[in-house]
XYZ file of C-alpha atoms in Angstrom:
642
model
C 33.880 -2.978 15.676
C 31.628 -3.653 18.520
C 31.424 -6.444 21.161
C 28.639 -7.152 23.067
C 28.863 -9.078 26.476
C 26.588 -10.705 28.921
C 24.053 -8.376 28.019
C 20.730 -8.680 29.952
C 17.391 -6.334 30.334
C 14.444 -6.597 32.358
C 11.303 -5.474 31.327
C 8.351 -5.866 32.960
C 9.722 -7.973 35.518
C 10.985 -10.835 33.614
C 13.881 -10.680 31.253
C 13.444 -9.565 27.702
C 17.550 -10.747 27.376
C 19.783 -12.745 29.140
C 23.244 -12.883 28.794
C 23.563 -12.088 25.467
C 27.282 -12.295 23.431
C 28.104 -11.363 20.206
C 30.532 -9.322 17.914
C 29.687 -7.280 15.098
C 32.372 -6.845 12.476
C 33.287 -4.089 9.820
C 31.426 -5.655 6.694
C 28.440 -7.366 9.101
C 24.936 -6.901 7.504
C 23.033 -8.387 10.454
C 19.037 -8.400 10.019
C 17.598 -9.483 13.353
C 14.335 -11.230 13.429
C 12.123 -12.334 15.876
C 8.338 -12.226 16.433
C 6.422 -9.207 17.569
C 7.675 -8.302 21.101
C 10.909 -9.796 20.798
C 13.263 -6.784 21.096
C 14.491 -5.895 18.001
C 13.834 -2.292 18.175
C 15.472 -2.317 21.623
C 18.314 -4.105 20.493
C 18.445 -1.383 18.171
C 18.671 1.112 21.230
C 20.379 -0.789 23.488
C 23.333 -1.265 20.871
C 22.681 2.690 19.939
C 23.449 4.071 23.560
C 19.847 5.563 23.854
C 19.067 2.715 26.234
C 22.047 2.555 28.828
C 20.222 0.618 32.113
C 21.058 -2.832 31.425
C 23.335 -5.388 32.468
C 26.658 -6.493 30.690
C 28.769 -4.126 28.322
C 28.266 -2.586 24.729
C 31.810 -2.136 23.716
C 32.697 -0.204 20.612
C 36.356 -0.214 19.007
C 38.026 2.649 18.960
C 36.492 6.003 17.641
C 33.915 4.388 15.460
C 30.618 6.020 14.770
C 27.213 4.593 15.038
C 24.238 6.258 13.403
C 20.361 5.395 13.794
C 17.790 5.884 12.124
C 15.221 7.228 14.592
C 10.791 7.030 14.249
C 10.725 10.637 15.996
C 11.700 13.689 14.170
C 12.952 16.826 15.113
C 13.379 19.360 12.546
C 13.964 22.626 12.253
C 10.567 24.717 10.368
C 11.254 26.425 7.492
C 14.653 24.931 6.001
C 14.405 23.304 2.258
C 15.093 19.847 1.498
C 18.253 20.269 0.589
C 19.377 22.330 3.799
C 17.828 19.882 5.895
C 19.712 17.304 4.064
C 22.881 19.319 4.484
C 22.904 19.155 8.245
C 24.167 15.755 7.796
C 27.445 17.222 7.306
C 27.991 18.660 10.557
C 31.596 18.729 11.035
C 32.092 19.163 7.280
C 30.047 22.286 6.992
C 31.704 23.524 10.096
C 35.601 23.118 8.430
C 33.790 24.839 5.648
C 32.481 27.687 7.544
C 36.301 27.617 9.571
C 38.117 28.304 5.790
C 35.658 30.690 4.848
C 36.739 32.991 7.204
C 40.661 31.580 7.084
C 39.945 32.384 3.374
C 38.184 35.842 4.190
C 41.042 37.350 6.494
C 44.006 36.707 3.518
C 41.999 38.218 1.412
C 41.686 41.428 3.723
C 45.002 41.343 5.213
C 48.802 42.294 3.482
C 50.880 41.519 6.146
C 52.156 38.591 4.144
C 55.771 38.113 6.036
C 53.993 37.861 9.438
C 54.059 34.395 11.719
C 50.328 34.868 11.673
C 49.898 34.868 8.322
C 51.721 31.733 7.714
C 49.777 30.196 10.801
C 46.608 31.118 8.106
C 48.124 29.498 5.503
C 49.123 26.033 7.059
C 45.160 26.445 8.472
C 44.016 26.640 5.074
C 45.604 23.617 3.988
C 44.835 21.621 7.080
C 41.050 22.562 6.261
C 41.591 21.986 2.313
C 43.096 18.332 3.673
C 40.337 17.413 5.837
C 37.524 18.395 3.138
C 39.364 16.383 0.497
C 40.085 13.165 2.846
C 36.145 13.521 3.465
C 35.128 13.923 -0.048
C 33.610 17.525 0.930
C 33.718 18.720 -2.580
C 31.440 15.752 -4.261
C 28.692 16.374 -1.448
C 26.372 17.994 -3.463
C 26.870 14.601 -6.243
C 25.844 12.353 -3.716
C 22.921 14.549 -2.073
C 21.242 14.188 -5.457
C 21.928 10.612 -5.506
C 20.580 9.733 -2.616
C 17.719 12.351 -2.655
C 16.684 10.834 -6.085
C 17.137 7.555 -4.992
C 14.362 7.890 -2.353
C 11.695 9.770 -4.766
C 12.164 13.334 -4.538
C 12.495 15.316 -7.637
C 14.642 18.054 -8.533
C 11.670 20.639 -7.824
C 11.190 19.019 -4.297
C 15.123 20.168 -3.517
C 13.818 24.144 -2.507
C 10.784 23.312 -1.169
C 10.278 23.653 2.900
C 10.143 20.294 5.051
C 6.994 21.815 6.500
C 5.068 21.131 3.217
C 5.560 17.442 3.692
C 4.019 14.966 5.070
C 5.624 12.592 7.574
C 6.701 9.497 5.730
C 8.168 11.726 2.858
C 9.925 13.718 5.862
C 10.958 10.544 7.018
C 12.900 9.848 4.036
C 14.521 13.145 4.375
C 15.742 11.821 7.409
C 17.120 8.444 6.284
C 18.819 10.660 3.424
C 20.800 12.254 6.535
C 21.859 9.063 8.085
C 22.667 6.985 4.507
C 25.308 10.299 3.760
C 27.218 10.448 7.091
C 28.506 6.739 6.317
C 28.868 5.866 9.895
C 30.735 3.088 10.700
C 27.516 1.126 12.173
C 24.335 1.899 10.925
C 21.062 0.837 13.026
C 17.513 0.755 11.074
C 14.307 0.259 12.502
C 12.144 -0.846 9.420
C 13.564 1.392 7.277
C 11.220 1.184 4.181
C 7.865 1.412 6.250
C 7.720 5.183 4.478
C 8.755 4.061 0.840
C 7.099 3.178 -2.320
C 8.639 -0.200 -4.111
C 11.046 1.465 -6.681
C 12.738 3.486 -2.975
C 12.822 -0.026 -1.469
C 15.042 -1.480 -4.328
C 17.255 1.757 -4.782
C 17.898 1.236 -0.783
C 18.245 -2.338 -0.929
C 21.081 -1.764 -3.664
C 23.023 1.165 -1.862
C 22.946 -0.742 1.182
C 24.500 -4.115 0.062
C 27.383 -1.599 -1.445
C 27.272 0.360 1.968
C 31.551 -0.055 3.107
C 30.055 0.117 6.743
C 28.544 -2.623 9.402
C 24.513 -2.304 9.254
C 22.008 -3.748 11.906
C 18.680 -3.960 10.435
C 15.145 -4.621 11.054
C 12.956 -5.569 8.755
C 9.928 -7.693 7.737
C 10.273 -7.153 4.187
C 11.446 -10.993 3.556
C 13.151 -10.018 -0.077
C 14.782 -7.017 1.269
C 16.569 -8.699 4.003
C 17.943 -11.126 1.757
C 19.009 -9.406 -0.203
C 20.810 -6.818 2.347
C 21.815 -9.203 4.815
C 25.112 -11.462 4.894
C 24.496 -12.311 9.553
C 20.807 -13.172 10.754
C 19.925 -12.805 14.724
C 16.854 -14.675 15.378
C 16.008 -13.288 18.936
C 13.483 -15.441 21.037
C 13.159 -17.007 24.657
C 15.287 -14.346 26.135
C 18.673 -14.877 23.762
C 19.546 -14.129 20.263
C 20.524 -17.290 17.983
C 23.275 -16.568 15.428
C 23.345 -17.481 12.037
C 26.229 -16.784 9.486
C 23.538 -16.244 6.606
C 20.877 -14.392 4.693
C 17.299 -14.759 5.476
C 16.810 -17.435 3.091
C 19.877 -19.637 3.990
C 18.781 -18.635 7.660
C 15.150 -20.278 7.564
C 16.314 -23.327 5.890
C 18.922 -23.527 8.750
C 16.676 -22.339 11.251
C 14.048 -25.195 10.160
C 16.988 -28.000 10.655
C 17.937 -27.062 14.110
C 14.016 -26.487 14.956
C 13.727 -30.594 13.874
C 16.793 -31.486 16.580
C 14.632 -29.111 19.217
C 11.725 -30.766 18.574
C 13.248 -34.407 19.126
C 15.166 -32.584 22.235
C 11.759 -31.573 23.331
C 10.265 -34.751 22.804
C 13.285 -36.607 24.907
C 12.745 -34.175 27.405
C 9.246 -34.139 28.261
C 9.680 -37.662 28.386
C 12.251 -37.464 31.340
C 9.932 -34.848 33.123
C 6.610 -37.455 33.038
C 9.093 -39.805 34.417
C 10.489 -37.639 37.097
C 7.026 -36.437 37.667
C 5.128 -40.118 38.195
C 8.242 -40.715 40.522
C 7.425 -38.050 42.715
C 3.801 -38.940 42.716
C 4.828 -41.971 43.473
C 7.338 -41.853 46.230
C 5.931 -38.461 48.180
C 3.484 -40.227 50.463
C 6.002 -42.660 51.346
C 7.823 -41.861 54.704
C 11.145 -43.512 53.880
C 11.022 -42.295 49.891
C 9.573 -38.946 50.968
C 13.008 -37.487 50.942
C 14.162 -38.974 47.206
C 10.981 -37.001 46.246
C 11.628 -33.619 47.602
C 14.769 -33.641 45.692
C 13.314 -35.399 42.530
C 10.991 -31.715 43.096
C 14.048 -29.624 43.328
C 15.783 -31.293 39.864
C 12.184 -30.697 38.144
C 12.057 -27.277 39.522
C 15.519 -26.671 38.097
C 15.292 -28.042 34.457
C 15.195 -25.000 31.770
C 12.415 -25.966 29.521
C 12.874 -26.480 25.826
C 10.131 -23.988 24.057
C 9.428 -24.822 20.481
C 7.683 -21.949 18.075
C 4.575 -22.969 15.956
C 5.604 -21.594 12.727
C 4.009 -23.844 10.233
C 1.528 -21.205 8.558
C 0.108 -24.217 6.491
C -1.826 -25.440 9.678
C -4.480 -21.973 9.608
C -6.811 -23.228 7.336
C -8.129 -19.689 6.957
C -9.901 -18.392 3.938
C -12.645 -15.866 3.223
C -16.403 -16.578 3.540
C -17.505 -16.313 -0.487
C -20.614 -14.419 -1.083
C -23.051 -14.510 -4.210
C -21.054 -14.744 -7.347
C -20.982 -11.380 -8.508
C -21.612 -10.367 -12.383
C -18.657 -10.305 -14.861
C -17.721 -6.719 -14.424
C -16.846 -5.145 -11.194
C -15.981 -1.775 -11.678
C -15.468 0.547 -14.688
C -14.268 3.701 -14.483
C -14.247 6.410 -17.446
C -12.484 9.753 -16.832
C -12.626 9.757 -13.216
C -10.383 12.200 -11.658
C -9.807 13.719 -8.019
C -8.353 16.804 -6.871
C -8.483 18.310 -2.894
C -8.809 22.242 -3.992
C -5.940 23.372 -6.241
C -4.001 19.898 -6.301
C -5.011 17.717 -8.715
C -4.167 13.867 -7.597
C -5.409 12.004 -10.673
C -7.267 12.524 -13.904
C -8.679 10.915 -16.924
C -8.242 7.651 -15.270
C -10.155 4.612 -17.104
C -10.318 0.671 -16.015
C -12.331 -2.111 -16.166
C -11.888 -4.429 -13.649
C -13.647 -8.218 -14.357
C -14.438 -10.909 -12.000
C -11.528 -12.895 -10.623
C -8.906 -10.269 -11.270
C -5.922 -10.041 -9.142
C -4.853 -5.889 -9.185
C -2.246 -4.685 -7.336
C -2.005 -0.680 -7.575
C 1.555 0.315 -7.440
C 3.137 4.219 -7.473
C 4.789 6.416 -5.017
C 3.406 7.583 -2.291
C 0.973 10.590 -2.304
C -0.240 9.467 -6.495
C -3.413 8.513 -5.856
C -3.558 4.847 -4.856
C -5.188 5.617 -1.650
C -7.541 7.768 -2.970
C -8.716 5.030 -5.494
C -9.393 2.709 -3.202
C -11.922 5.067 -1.169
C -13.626 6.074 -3.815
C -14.077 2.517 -4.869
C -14.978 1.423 -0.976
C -17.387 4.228 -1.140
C -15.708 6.204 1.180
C -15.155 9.491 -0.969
C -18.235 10.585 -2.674
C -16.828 13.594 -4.445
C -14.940 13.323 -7.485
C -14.654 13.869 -11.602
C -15.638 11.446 -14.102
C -17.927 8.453 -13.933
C -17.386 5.066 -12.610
C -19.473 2.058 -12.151
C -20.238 -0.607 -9.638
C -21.203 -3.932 -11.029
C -24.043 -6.567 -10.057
C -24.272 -8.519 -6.940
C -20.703 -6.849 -5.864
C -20.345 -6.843 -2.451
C -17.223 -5.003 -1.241
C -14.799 -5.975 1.774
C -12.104 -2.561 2.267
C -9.092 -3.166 4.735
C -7.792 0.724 5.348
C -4.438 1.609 5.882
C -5.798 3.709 9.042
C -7.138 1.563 11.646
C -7.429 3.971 14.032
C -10.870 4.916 12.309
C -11.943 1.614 12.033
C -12.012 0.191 15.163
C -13.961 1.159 18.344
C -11.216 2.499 21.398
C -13.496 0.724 24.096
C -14.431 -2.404 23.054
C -12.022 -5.735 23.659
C -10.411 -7.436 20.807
C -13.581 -10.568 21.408
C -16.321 -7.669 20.895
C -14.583 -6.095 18.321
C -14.623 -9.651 16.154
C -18.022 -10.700 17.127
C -19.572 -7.589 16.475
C -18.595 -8.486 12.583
C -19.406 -11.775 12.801
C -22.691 -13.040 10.946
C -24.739 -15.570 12.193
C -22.829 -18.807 10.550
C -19.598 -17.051 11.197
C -19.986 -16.301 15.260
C -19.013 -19.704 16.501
C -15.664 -19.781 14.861
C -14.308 -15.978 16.254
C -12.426 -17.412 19.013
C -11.128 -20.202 16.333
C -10.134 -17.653 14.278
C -8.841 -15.339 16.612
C -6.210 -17.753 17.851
C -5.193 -17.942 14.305
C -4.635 -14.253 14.116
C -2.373 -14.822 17.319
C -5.381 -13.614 19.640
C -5.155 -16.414 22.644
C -6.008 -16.594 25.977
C -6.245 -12.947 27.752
C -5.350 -11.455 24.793
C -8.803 -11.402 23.387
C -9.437 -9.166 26.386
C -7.718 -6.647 25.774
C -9.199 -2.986 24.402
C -8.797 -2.350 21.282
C -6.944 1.488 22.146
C -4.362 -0.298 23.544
C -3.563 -2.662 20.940
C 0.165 -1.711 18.934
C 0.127 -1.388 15.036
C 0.575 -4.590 14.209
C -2.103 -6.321 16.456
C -4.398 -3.697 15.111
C -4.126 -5.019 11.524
C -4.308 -8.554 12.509
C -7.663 -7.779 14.029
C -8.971 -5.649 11.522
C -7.772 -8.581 8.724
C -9.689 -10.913 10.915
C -12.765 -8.975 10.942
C -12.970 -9.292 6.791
C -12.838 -12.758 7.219
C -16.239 -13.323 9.224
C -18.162 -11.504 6.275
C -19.328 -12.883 2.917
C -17.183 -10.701 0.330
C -16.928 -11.703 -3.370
C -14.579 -8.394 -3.909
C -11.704 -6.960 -1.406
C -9.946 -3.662 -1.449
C -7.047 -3.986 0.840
C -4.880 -1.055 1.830
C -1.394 -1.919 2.966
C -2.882 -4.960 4.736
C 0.762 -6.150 5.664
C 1.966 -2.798 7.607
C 2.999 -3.500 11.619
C 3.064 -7.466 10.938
C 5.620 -9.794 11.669
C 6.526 -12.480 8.946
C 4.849 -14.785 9.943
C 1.370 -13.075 10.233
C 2.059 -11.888 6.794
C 2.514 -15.428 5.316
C -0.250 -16.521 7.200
C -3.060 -13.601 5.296
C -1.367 -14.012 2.041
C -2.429 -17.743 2.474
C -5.800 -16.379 2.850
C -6.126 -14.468 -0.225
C -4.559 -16.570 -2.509
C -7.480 -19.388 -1.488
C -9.749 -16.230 -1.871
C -11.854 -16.839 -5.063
C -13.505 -13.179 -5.551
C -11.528 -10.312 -6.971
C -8.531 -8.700 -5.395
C -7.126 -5.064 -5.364
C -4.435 -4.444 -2.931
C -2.065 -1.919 -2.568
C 1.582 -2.813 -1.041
C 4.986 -1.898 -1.460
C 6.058 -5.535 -0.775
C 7.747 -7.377 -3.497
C 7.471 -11.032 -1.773
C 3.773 -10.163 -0.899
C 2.701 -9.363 -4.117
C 4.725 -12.339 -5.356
C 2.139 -14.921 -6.679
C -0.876 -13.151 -5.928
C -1.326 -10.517 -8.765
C -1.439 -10.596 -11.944
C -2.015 -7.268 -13.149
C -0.651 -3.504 -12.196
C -2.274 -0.405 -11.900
C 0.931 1.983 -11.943
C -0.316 5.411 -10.530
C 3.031 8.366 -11.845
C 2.497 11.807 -12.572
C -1.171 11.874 -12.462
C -2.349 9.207 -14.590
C -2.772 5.345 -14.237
C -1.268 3.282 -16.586
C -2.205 -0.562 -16.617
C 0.446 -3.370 -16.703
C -0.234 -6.994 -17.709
C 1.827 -9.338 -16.083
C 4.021 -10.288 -12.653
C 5.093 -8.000 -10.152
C 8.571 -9.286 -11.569
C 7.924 -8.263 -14.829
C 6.638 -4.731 -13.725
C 9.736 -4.069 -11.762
C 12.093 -5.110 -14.315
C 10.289 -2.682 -16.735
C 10.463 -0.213 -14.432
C 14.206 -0.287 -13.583
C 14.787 0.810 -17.006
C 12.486 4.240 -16.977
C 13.679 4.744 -13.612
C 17.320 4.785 -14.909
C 15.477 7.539 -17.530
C 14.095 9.423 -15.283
C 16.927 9.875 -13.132
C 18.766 10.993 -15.528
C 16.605 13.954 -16.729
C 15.886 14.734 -13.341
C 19.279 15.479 -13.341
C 19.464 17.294 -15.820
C 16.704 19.845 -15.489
C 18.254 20.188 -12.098
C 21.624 21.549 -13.592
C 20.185 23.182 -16.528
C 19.291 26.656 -14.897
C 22.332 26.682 -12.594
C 23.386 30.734 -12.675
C 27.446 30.783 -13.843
C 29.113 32.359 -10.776
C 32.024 34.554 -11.726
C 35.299 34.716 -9.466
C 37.636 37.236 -9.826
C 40.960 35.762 -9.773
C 45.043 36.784 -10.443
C 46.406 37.092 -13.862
C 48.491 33.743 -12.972
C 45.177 32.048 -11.453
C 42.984 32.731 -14.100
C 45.399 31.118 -16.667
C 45.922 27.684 -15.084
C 42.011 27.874 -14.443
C 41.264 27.905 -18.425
C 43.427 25.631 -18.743
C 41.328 23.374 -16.164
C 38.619 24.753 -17.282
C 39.439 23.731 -21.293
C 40.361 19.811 -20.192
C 36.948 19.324 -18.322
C 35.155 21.002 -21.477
C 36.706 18.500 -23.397
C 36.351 15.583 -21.428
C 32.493 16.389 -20.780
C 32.266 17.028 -24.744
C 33.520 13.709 -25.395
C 31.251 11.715 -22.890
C 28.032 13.857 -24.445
C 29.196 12.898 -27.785
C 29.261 9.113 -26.610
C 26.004 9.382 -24.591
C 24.358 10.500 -28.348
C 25.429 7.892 -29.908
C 24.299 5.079 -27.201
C 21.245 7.133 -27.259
C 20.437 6.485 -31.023
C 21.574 2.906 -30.631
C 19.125 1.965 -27.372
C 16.394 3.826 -29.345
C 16.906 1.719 -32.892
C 17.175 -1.523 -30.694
C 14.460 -0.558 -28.370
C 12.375 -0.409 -31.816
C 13.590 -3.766 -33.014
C 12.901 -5.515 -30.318
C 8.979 -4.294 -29.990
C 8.686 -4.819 -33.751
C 9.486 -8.462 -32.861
C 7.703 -8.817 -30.117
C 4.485 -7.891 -31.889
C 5.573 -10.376 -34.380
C 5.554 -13.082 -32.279
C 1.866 -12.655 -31.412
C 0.568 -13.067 -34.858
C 3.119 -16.108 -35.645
C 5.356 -18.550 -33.854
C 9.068 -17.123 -34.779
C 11.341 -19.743 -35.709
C 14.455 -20.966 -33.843
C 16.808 -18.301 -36.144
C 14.281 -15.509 -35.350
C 14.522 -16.138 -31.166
C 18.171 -16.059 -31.492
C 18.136 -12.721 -32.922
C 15.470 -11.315 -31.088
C 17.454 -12.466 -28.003
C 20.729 -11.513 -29.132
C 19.188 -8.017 -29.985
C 17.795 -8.092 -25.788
C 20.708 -8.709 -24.549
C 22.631 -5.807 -26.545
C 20.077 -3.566 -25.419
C 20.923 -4.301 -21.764
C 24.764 -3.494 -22.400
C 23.458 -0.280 -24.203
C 21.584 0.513 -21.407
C 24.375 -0.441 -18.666
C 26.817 1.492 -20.767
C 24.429 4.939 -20.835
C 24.000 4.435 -17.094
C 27.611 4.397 -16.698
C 28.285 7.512 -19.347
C 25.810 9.218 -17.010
C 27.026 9.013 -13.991
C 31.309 9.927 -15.550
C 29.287 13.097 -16.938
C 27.810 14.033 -13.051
């Protein structure tokens, strides 16, 4: 679908690629990695056609379509969600707009016999073919799927994009792109806008997605799960691997053990080359083996080797004064900016040592929580409580606010150093990826990602026994993300952290705080367990979203002929019929998911006052697994009744 040849790009004077090759076929799922820097999101534009000054070709095949998903948006004020959604069917709308007015002049003319009026009619079915090769007429089916899929709710559909914030418009935007089904379809860290239960829905449409996709990502789990092709771009080329992320680091690790031995062989013949030319160079009759011993050194390519062994920053957070058993408790405590009311008659009690992660989409209140809790909003409803001897690190999501413009990265970090902790900042600043010049540099010019590693380094030259940590993995490559998680999971105080990262929060909670609709409800258990809760009311919820979406739909009456109007009851009586019979069904699975549904928590309450017996697992387990084909069954009833 699209071949790429000898592709090169400056950048700064030195070359960011260098003769590049590779092909990109119709079922590719290519996730390119790479550190900060690299060039993934130029790849992305390169391979796009919004960067064209390069060297080499981008060749597509044929007529084949390319969408990408773009970080700038550009729309127009004062359309609803659902028209801005539309005007992903450009071409579609405008063959719809083209037999509206086919469809319009045979209603107003009678000159029948007329060359004309035939031309109208062979126009009207051209138009009525193109719509149904394009699956015109189920647009509005998969709007609402995909809309739903990324968060929005059927009341969202007429609101204006104006009322939104960015991220949430940004999802309006990947909407567009998923429901164009291009043939290639470029995204830049596509779920940097979405809550966890988005990320999953995405990750599931796009392993189905018929298309080629090039991705970026540093969402570990999601790019497994998406991707079939890694890139691994460094030292000016992209590596190719005919895997998933996982398969790719194991391979990735094997070939960096036969570069490290090439290394090793290599810098051997360089000391050797080198001592010979010390050697010979003051010698008049050797002085001319020398010069081109010089000349062989000067054109060796060196063999670079990455550091990527997290293991080796022996990190962790300074520990202040053990704190007293409770932390925080909160009874009632609401917020609300003016009319909107984010939260209410929220209660916890969070005890030393807990591990919380705060889940929910965006815009619930998870945010909001955590400054209240830093101490950074003073004004809200209901009481809470700060306990003894709790001192309180908070990352923000916002670093902007956080960190002073003028001041280099070294001032930044030694201006929150203590007394023990100044003489390791440079240490630990090199651990953060802050070397040489680099700590230098002023702070305002730093990109996201450096921004967060500095700000994460700053927590750890201060005693906390508690930390509140706001998306601390946003802007960071992989490997700065394994290298903080490390951190906290030697970090013996109490943890809340918000993050829409499965793998993240893999291992280092053990508790949710699930922010919906206004409340907080609390979860006990792994993020795994939460999500595979959650599947199932999200399933639910779909559904009646659905529902109350199609419920007050006004019944549009056509007038039609005599003969028209027959064959349409007639259509009209078979659909009623069909539809009867799938309601019917969906009752009955209904009843039988809510019987077994009662079963099973009946014997799972059971089990906590007495250790069931071999006979009673079996049927408790045979019971779980008929609920799952109930549910998988309603799922599928649903979707034959849309």
């Amino acid at each position: 679908m699209l071949s790429v040849q000898g592709l090169g790009l400056h950048h700064s004077g030195n070359y960011l690629f260098q003769n590049v090759n590779f092909t990109i076929k119709k079922d590719d799922k290519v996730g390119l990695v790479g550190k900060n820097g690299a060039g993934k999101s130029t790849l992305l534009k390169m391979l796009s056609g919004e960067i064209n000054f390069y060297e080499g070709n981008v060749v597509p095949e044929g007529n084949i379509t390319i969408g990408f998903l773009k970080q700038d948006l550009d729309f127009v004020k004062g359309r609803t969600v659902w028209n801005e959604t539309m005007q992903a069917f450009e071409q579609i709308n405008s063959w719809k707009n083209e037999l509206e007015e086919v469809n319009h002049q045979m209603a107003t003319r009678t000159d029948y016999e007329s060359d004309s009026y035939t031309d109208l009619i062979n126009k009207m079915t051209d138009l009525n073919d193109l719509l149904m090769n394009h699956d015109a007429y189920n647009l509005e089916g998969d709007m609402e799927k995909v809309l739903f899929g990324l968060g929005f709710k059927a009341e969202d559909f007429q609101k204006i994009t104006d009322e939104f914030s960015g991220g949430w418009r940004m999802r309006i935007e990947l909407a567009k792109l998923l429901l164009q089904k291009n043939d290639i379809m470029l995204l830049d860290e596509p779920t940097n806008h979405l809550d966890m239960e988005s990320i999953i829905w995405l990750e599931n449409f796009l392993k189905d997605y018929p298309g080629a996709i090039v991705l970026v990502s540093h969402d570990k789990q999601f790019m497994t799960a998406v991707c079939n092709r890694t890139f691994d771009i460094n030292n000016k080329k992209v590596d190719d691997y005919k895997a998933n992320y996982s398969k790719y680091l194991v391979m990735r690790e094997e070939r960096r053990e036969k570069l490290i031995q090439a290394k090793k062989n290599q810098d051997a013949e360089i000391k050797q080359m080198e001592d010979n030319i010390n050697k010979f160079r003051a010698s008049a009759t050797k002085a001319s083996f020398a010069q081109s011993l010089i000349k062989k050194l000067d054109k060796i390519e060196r063999i670079e080797v990455d550091n990527e062994d997290v293991s080796k920053f022996n990190i962790r957070f300074v520990q202040s004064v053990v704190p007293g058993k409770v932390i925080f408790e909160a009874e009632n405590l609401g917020k609300a900016y003016g009319q909107k009311q984010i939260f209410d008659e929220v209660d916890f009690f969070v005890q030393r040592g807990d591990r919380i992660a705060l889940l929910g989409q965006n815009g619930q209140g998870k945010t909001t929580l955590a400054k209240i809790l830093a101490g950074d909003i003073k004004e809200y409803s209901g009481m809470w409580n700060l306990g003894h001897n709790v001192n309180i690190g908070y990352f923000a999501q916002n670093q902007e606010e956080v960190l002073t413009p003028n001041k280099t990265v070294l001032e930044e970090a030694e201006d929150a150093a203590t007394e023990e902790t100044r003489p390791r900042v440079r240490d630990l600043l090199g651990s953060f990826l802050f070397q040489g010049e680099a700590v230098t540099k002023k702070t305002k010019v730093l990109s996201g990602g450096e921004r967060n590693r500095l700000a994460l380094c700053k927590l750890l030259l201060r005693p906390f026994n508690t930390l509140i940590m706001d998306e601390p993995t946003n802007h960071l490559d992989i490997q700065s993300k394994e290298i903080i998680k490390l951190a906290l999971q030697k970090f013996e105080g109490t943890l809340i952290v918000i993050s829409h990262d499965r793998e993240f929060l893999q291992g280092l909670c053990d508790k949710i705080f699930e922010f919906r609709e206004g409340k907080m409800k609390e979860f006990l258990g792994s993020i795994n367990e939460y999500l595979e809760y959650r599947q199932k009311e999200t399933i639910r919820e779909i559904s009646a979203e659905k529902a109350k979406l199609h419920s007050d739909e006004p019944k549009v009456e056509v007038k039609q002929s005599p003969k028209e109007t027959i064959v349409e009851e007639k259509s009209s009586t078979i659909i009623s019929k069909e539809q009867k019979n799938i309601q019917n069904k969906l009752k009955k699975i209904e009843e039988k998911i809510s019987e077994l549904e009662i079963k099973v928590q009946e014997m799972e309450t059971s089990f906590t006052k007495e250790n069931p017996s071999d006979q009673t697992l079996e049927t408790y387990n045979k019971a779980k697994e008929e609920l799952e084909l109930a549910l998988q069954e309603w799922e599928y009833l649903g979707s034959q009744l849309d």
